[in-house]
Amino acid sequence: MHTFWAQNASQRAARSTVWNENKLAPTLVYGVCYNSGVYVAVGFYGIASSTNGTEWTNRRYNSGEFYYAVTYGAGVFVAVGDGGLITTSSDGSSWTIRSSGTSSNLYGVAYSSADTLFVAVGAGGIVFTSPDGTTWTSRTSG
């Protein structure tokens, strides 16, 4: 279990400096995002979600999947990781593996609402884009 720290809503509202210790199954948590009442954390060994930031449920724990980043846009969470791994979820609970077309690690993912486009980047300067998180297209970088 990996330890991380979180504040609850009343602590944030009071601008508190009190942080609570929490346990989360994905060790080495690399990314976290929030949308519409759902937090999603990704890291080595999986994905976890929470509705309050303090109580977490493992979603893809011990799957052998290593994740480096997660984002939200266009109604979907997108997580990326080792070996070109891309998974998506509309609710943060149920996840689907998508094809990226690469075996290279993906280390970052972002969503642009202005462009309605996800961008995933990884080892060796690889770049992939997707309008919906489902279908990904390789792009030239550099």
Tab-separated table of C-alpha atoms in Angstrom:
chain	number	residue	atom	x	y	z
A	1	MET	CA	0.000	0.000	0.000
A	2	HIS	CA	1.166	3.505	-0.782
A	3	THR	CA	0.541	6.360	1.608
A	4	PHE	CA	-0.698	9.669	0.313
A	5	TRP	CA	-2.293	12.675	1.944
A	6	ALA	CA	-5.684	14.291	1.360
A	7	GLN	CA	-7.948	16.941	2.822
A	8	ASN	CA	-11.696	16.605	3.159
A	9	ALA	CA	-14.134	19.271	1.957
A	10	SER	CA	-14.554	20.956	5.363
A	11	GLN	CA	-10.776	21.231	5.773
A	12	ARG	CA	-10.436	22.780	2.319
A	13	ALA	CA	-13.296	25.208	2.975
A	14	ALA	CA	-11.619	26.323	6.210
A	15	ARG	CA	-8.279	26.616	4.379
A	16	SER	CA	-6.893	24.121	6.835
A	17	THR	CA	-3.326	22.940	6.855
A	18	VAL	CA	-4.443	19.599	8.306
A	19	TRP	CA	-3.823	16.666	5.998
A	20	ASN	CA	-5.104	13.132	6.553
A	21	GLU	CA	-3.037	10.026	5.858
A	22	ASN	CA	-4.725	7.547	3.512
A	23	LYS	CA	-3.766	4.167	2.119
A	24	LEU	CA	-4.079	3.475	-1.576
A	25	ALA	CA	-3.307	0.162	-3.244
A	26	PRO	CA	-1.457	1.397	-6.346
A	27	THR	CA	2.067	1.802	-5.032
A	28	LEU	CA	3.996	4.789	-6.316
A	29	VAL	CA	0.970	6.889	-7.241
A	30	TYR	CA	1.921	8.944	-10.298
A	31	GLY	CA	-1.266	10.744	-11.232
A	32	VAL	CA	-4.597	11.896	-9.890
A	33	CYS	CA	-7.500	13.832	-11.376
A	34	TYR	CA	-11.009	14.883	-10.401
A	35	ASN	CA	-14.294	15.450	-12.204
A	36	SER	CA	-17.948	15.601	-11.168
A	37	GLY	CA	-17.483	14.134	-7.715
A	38	VAL	CA	-15.019	11.390	-8.660
A	39	TYR	CA	-11.281	11.277	-7.937
A	40	VAL	CA	-9.131	8.821	-9.901
A	41	ALA	CA	-5.570	7.890	-8.899
A	42	VAL	CA	-3.162	5.857	-11.031
A	43	GLY	CA	0.212	4.268	-10.396
A	44	PHE	CA	2.114	1.026	-10.268
A	45	TYR	CA	-0.255	-1.917	-10.050
A	46	GLY	CA	-3.443	-0.139	-10.881
A	47	ILE	CA	-6.202	2.416	-10.662
A	48	ALA	CA	-8.311	3.485	-7.682
A	49	SER	CA	-11.271	5.861	-7.357
A	50	SER	CA	-12.951	7.827	-4.600
A	51	THR	CA	-15.982	10.060	-4.195
A	52	ASN	CA	-14.547	11.946	-1.215
A	53	GLY	CA	-10.746	11.784	-1.542
A	54	THR	CA	-10.360	9.845	1.695
A	55	GLU	CA	-11.958	6.451	1.055
A	56	TRP	CA	-10.619	4.660	-2.030
A	57	THR	CA	-11.744	1.622	-4.017
A	58	ASN	CA	-9.309	-0.357	-6.142
A	59	ARG	CA	-10.498	-0.665	-9.741
A	60	ARG	CA	-7.651	-2.404	-11.566
A	61	TYR	CA	-5.414	-3.538	-8.705
A	62	ASN	CA	-2.733	-6.212	-9.258
A	63	SER	CA	-3.578	-6.288	-12.943
A	64	GLY	CA	0.124	-6.064	-13.808
A	65	GLU	CA	-0.598	-2.713	-15.439
A	66	PHE	CA	1.573	0.290	-14.588
A	67	TYR	CA	0.037	3.730	-15.085
A	68	TYR	CA	1.792	7.102	-15.218
A	69	ALA	CA	-0.940	9.674	-15.863
A	70	VAL	CA	-4.684	10.248	-15.901
A	71	THR	CA	-6.927	13.051	-17.154
A	72	TYR	CA	-10.600	13.764	-17.770
A	73	GLY	CA	-12.365	15.280	-20.779
A	74	ALA	CA	-15.265	14.775	-23.181
A	75	GLY	CA	-17.112	12.693	-20.578
A	76	VAL	CA	-14.317	10.168	-20.048
A	77	PHE	CA	-11.329	9.484	-17.789
A	78	VAL	CA	-8.218	8.396	-19.727
A	79	ALA	CA	-5.234	6.691	-18.054
A	80	VAL	CA	-1.939	5.877	-19.812
A	81	GLY	CA	1.035	3.709	-18.915
A	82	ASP	CA	3.575	1.001	-19.737
A	83	GLY	CA	3.702	-0.632	-23.143
A	84	GLY	CA	1.340	1.858	-24.793
A	85	LEU	CA	-1.392	1.113	-22.268
A	86	ILE	CA	-4.502	3.294	-22.557
A	87	THR	CA	-7.629	2.639	-20.498
A	88	THR	CA	-10.841	4.653	-20.352
A	89	SER	CA	-13.802	4.994	-18.024
A	90	SER	CA	-16.934	7.113	-18.098
A	91	ASP	CA	-17.478	6.783	-14.338
A	92	GLY	CA	-14.065	6.050	-12.775
A	93	SER	CA	-15.225	2.566	-11.771
A	94	SER	CA	-15.409	0.390	-14.892
A	95	TRP	CA	-12.351	0.570	-17.170
A	96	THR	CA	-11.799	-0.536	-20.773
A	97	ILE	CA	-8.406	-1.119	-22.418
A	98	ARG	CA	-7.967	0.728	-25.730
A	99	SER	CA	-5.472	0.140	-28.519
A	100	SER	CA	-2.765	2.770	-28.892
A	101	GLY	CA	-0.825	1.010	-31.623
A	102	THR	CA	2.483	1.237	-29.757
A	103	SER	CA	4.431	-0.852	-27.264
A	104	SER	CA	6.342	2.206	-26.024
A	105	ASN	CA	5.526	3.625	-22.604
A	106	LEU	CA	3.086	6.527	-22.442
A	107	TYR	CA	3.982	8.965	-19.659
A	108	GLY	CA	1.507	11.821	-20.026
A	109	VAL	CA	-2.011	12.593	-21.167
A	110	ALA	CA	-3.998	15.828	-21.340
A	111	TYR	CA	-7.315	17.056	-22.703
A	112	SER	CA	-7.956	20.338	-24.505
A	113	SER	CA	-11.573	21.439	-24.360
A	114	ALA	CA	-10.778	24.192	-26.892
A	115	ASP	CA	-9.603	21.594	-29.408
A	116	THR	CA	-11.825	18.753	-28.085
A	117	LEU	CA	-8.747	16.551	-28.225
A	118	PHE	CA	-6.816	14.190	-25.954
A	119	VAL	CA	-3.029	14.117	-26.399
A	120	ALA	CA	-0.888	11.270	-25.024
A	121	VAL	CA	2.915	11.410	-25.085
A	122	GLY	CA	5.619	8.910	-24.322
A	123	ALA	CA	9.046	7.396	-24.734
A	124	GLY	CA	11.074	8.460	-27.741
A	125	GLY	CA	8.874	11.490	-28.384
A	126	ILE	CA	5.809	9.531	-29.473
A	127	VAL	CA	2.551	11.470	-29.656
A	128	PHE	CA	-0.993	10.159	-30.024
A	129	THR	CA	-4.245	12.101	-30.307
A	130	SER	CA	-7.877	11.156	-29.854
A	131	PRO	CA	-11.141	13.105	-30.061
A	132	ASP	CA	-12.937	10.677	-27.719
A	133	GLY	CA	-10.355	8.624	-25.784
A	134	THR	CA	-11.332	5.517	-27.718
A	135	THR	CA	-9.640	5.807	-31.122
A	136	TRP	CA	-6.006	6.976	-31.128
A	137	THR	CA	-3.886	8.293	-34.009
A	138	SER	CA	-0.084	8.445	-34.082
A	139	ARG	CA	1.310	11.918	-34.822
A	140	THR	CA	4.732	13.102	-35.921
A	141	SER	CA	6.713	14.906	-33.244
A	142	GLY	CA	9.846	16.989	-33.396
